């Protein structure tokens, strides 16, 4: 799985609508409304590298109300949640 983190700046009055539109796009797994330098953060998860351009350039950047995006590609995930899930496969919980 290839994960991209997309930082999104929006027109201020369109943030809720943009967030919902993004959440409904194929390839977008999560959208967060944030405080700070950007208005929204979208998590894009795809199976092939080529799909990143389809989702971000082909879909996300075309959503009305988006002013700017900045994309980061994740190399590795470090998460206790992921590690706990991996080690509990096949184990019954008590």
PDB file of C-alpha atoms in Angstrom:
ATOM      1  CA  UNK A   1       0.000   0.000   0.000  1.00  0.00           C
ATOM      2  CA  UNK A   2       1.335   3.427  -0.946  1.00  0.00           C
ATOM      3  CA  UNK A   3       0.304   6.253   1.380  1.00  0.00           C
ATOM      4  CA  UNK A   4       0.366   9.956   0.551  1.00  0.00           C
ATOM      5  CA  UNK A   5      -0.393  12.824   2.899  1.00  0.00           C
ATOM      6  CA  UNK A   6      -1.911  15.774   1.073  1.00  0.00           C
ATOM      7  CA  UNK A   7      -1.921  19.174   2.790  1.00  0.00           C
ATOM      8  CA  UNK A   8      -4.754  21.275   1.381  1.00  0.00           C
ATOM      9  CA  UNK A   9      -5.514  24.993   1.545  1.00  0.00           C
ATOM     10  CA  UNK A  10      -9.098  25.946   0.723  1.00  0.00           C
ATOM     11  CA  UNK A  11     -11.264  28.987   0.255  1.00  0.00           C
ATOM     12  CA  UNK A  12     -12.356  29.615   3.847  1.00  0.00           C
ATOM     13  CA  UNK A  13     -16.097  29.411   3.258  1.00  0.00           C
ATOM     14  CA  UNK A  14     -15.852  26.082   1.391  1.00  0.00           C
ATOM     15  CA  UNK A  15     -13.899  23.905   3.854  1.00  0.00           C
ATOM     16  CA  UNK A  16     -16.773  21.590   4.945  1.00  0.00           C
ATOM     17  CA  UNK A  17     -17.953  21.023   1.362  1.00  0.00           C
ATOM     18  CA  UNK A  18     -14.420  20.412   0.091  1.00  0.00           C
ATOM     19  CA  UNK A  19     -13.746  17.972   2.936  1.00  0.00           C
ATOM     20  CA  UNK A  20     -16.881  15.957   2.166  1.00  0.00           C
ATOM     21  CA  UNK A  21     -16.154  15.921  -1.558  1.00  0.00           C
ATOM     22  CA  UNK A  22     -12.620  14.700  -0.889  1.00  0.00           C
ATOM     23  CA  UNK A  23     -13.812  11.998   1.522  1.00  0.00           C
ATOM     24  CA  UNK A  24     -16.049  10.616  -1.219  1.00  0.00           C
ATOM     25  CA  UNK A  25     -13.240  10.316  -3.794  1.00  0.00           C
ATOM     26  CA  UNK A  26     -11.852   6.861  -4.621  1.00  0.00           C
ATOM     27  CA  UNK A  27      -8.349   6.537  -3.177  1.00  0.00           C
ATOM     28  CA  UNK A  28      -8.942   9.021  -0.344  1.00  0.00           C
ATOM     29  CA  UNK A  29      -9.192   7.082   2.918  1.00  0.00           C
ATOM     30  CA  UNK A  30      -9.446   9.944   5.420  1.00  0.00           C
ATOM     31  CA  UNK A  31      -9.827  13.726   5.510  1.00  0.00           C
ATOM     32  CA  UNK A  32      -9.032  15.834   8.571  1.00  0.00           C
ATOM     33  CA  UNK A  33      -9.972  19.449   9.223  1.00  0.00           C
ATOM     34  CA  UNK A  34      -6.954  21.034  10.884  1.00  0.00           C
ATOM     35  CA  UNK A  35      -5.655  24.132  12.611  1.00  0.00           C
ATOM     36  CA  UNK A  36      -2.369  25.559  11.407  1.00  0.00           C
ATOM     37  CA  UNK A  37      -0.905  26.318   7.998  1.00  0.00           C
ATOM     38  CA  UNK A  38      -3.386  24.178   6.051  1.00  0.00           C
ATOM     39  CA  UNK A  39      -7.141  23.713   6.244  1.00  0.00           C
ATOM     40  CA  UNK A  40      -7.420  20.014   5.458  1.00  0.00           C
ATOM     41  CA  UNK A  41      -5.198  16.952   5.391  1.00  0.00           C
ATOM     42  CA  UNK A  42      -6.201  14.068   3.132  1.00  0.00           C
ATOM     43  CA  UNK A  43      -4.738  10.596   3.429  1.00  0.00           C
ATOM     44  CA  UNK A  44      -4.491   8.880   0.055  1.00  0.00           C
ATOM     45  CA  UNK A  45      -3.907   5.131  -0.054  1.00  0.00           C
ATOM     46  CA  UNK A  46      -3.379   3.347  -3.361  1.00  0.00           C
ATOM     47  CA  UNK A  47      -1.868   0.051  -4.473  1.00  0.00           C
ATOM     48  CA  UNK A  48       0.177   1.305  -7.428  1.00  0.00           C
ATOM     49  CA  UNK A  49       2.497   4.296  -7.629  1.00  0.00           C
ATOM     50  CA  UNK A  50       0.822   5.434 -10.869  1.00  0.00           C
ATOM     51  CA  UNK A  51      -2.481   5.854  -9.025  1.00  0.00           C
ATOM     52  CA  UNK A  52      -1.066   8.694  -6.924  1.00  0.00           C
ATOM     53  CA  UNK A  53      -1.165  11.050  -9.914  1.00  0.00           C
ATOM     54  CA  UNK A  54      -4.675   9.885 -10.829  1.00  0.00           C
ATOM     55  CA  UNK A  55      -6.016  10.597  -7.351  1.00  0.00           C
ATOM     56  CA  UNK A  56      -4.124  13.793  -6.527  1.00  0.00           C
ATOM     57  CA  UNK A  57      -3.670  15.567  -9.867  1.00  0.00           C
ATOM     58  CA  UNK A  58      -6.680  13.986 -11.530  1.00  0.00           C
ATOM     59  CA  UNK A  59      -9.245  14.246  -8.732  1.00  0.00           C
ATOM     60  CA  UNK A  60      -8.169  16.191  -5.638  1.00  0.00           C
ATOM     61  CA  UNK A  61      -6.695  19.215  -7.436  1.00  0.00           C
ATOM     62  CA  UNK A  62      -9.888  19.555  -9.500  1.00  0.00           C
ATOM     63  CA  UNK A  63     -12.220  19.945  -6.513  1.00  0.00           C
ATOM     64  CA  UNK A  64     -13.742  23.456  -6.488  1.00  0.00           C
ATOM     65  CA  UNK A  65     -12.632  25.502  -3.482  1.00  0.00           C
ATOM     66  CA  UNK A  66      -9.102  24.086  -3.281  1.00  0.00           C
ATOM     67  CA  UNK A  67      -6.479  26.834  -3.521  1.00  0.00           C
ATOM     68  CA  UNK A  68      -3.243  24.876  -3.039  1.00  0.00           C
ATOM     69  CA  UNK A  69      -1.952  21.397  -2.213  1.00  0.00           C
ATOM     70  CA  UNK A  70       1.326  19.951  -0.985  1.00  0.00           C
ATOM     71  CA  UNK A  71       1.867  16.198  -1.198  1.00  0.00           C
ATOM     72  CA  UNK A  72       4.119  14.010   0.917  1.00  0.00           C
ATOM     73  CA  UNK A  73       4.761  10.345   0.093  1.00  0.00           C
ATOM     74  CA  UNK A  74       5.207   8.038   3.078  1.00  0.00           C
ATOM     75  CA  UNK A  75       8.145   5.615   2.963  1.00  0.00           C
ATOM     76  CA  UNK A  76       7.395   3.680   6.166  1.00  0.00           C
ATOM     77  CA  UNK A  77       4.713   3.657   8.824  1.00  0.00           C
ATOM     78  CA  UNK A  78       5.623   3.609  12.504  1.00  0.00           C
ATOM     79  CA  UNK A  79       2.531   2.946  14.561  1.00  0.00           C
ATOM     80  CA  UNK A  80       1.815   0.975  17.711  1.00  0.00           C
ATOM     81  CA  UNK A  81      -1.640   0.252  16.281  1.00  0.00           C
ATOM     82  CA  UNK A  82      -0.130  -1.362  13.162  1.00  0.00           C
ATOM     83  CA  UNK A  83       2.408  -3.361  15.175  1.00  0.00           C
ATOM     84  CA  UNK A  84      -0.204  -4.608  17.646  1.00  0.00           C
ATOM     85  CA  UNK A  85      -2.482  -5.673  14.777  1.00  0.00           C
ATOM     86  CA  UNK A  86       0.340  -7.502  12.986  1.00  0.00           C
ATOM     87  CA  UNK A  87       1.378  -9.465  16.087  1.00  0.00           C
ATOM     88  CA  UNK A  88      -2.167 -10.379  17.057  1.00  0.00           C
ATOM     89  CA  UNK A  89      -3.045 -12.100  13.780  1.00  0.00           C
ATOM     90  CA  UNK A  90      -4.359 -15.563  14.545  1.00  0.00           C
ATOM     91  CA  UNK A  91      -4.445 -15.016  18.308  1.00  0.00           C
ATOM     92  CA  UNK A  92      -7.710 -15.237  20.146  1.00  0.00           C
ATOM     93  CA  UNK A  93      -8.465 -12.430  22.569  1.00  0.00           C
ATOM     94  CA  UNK A  94      -9.536 -13.388  26.068  1.00  0.00           C
TER      95      UNK A  94
END
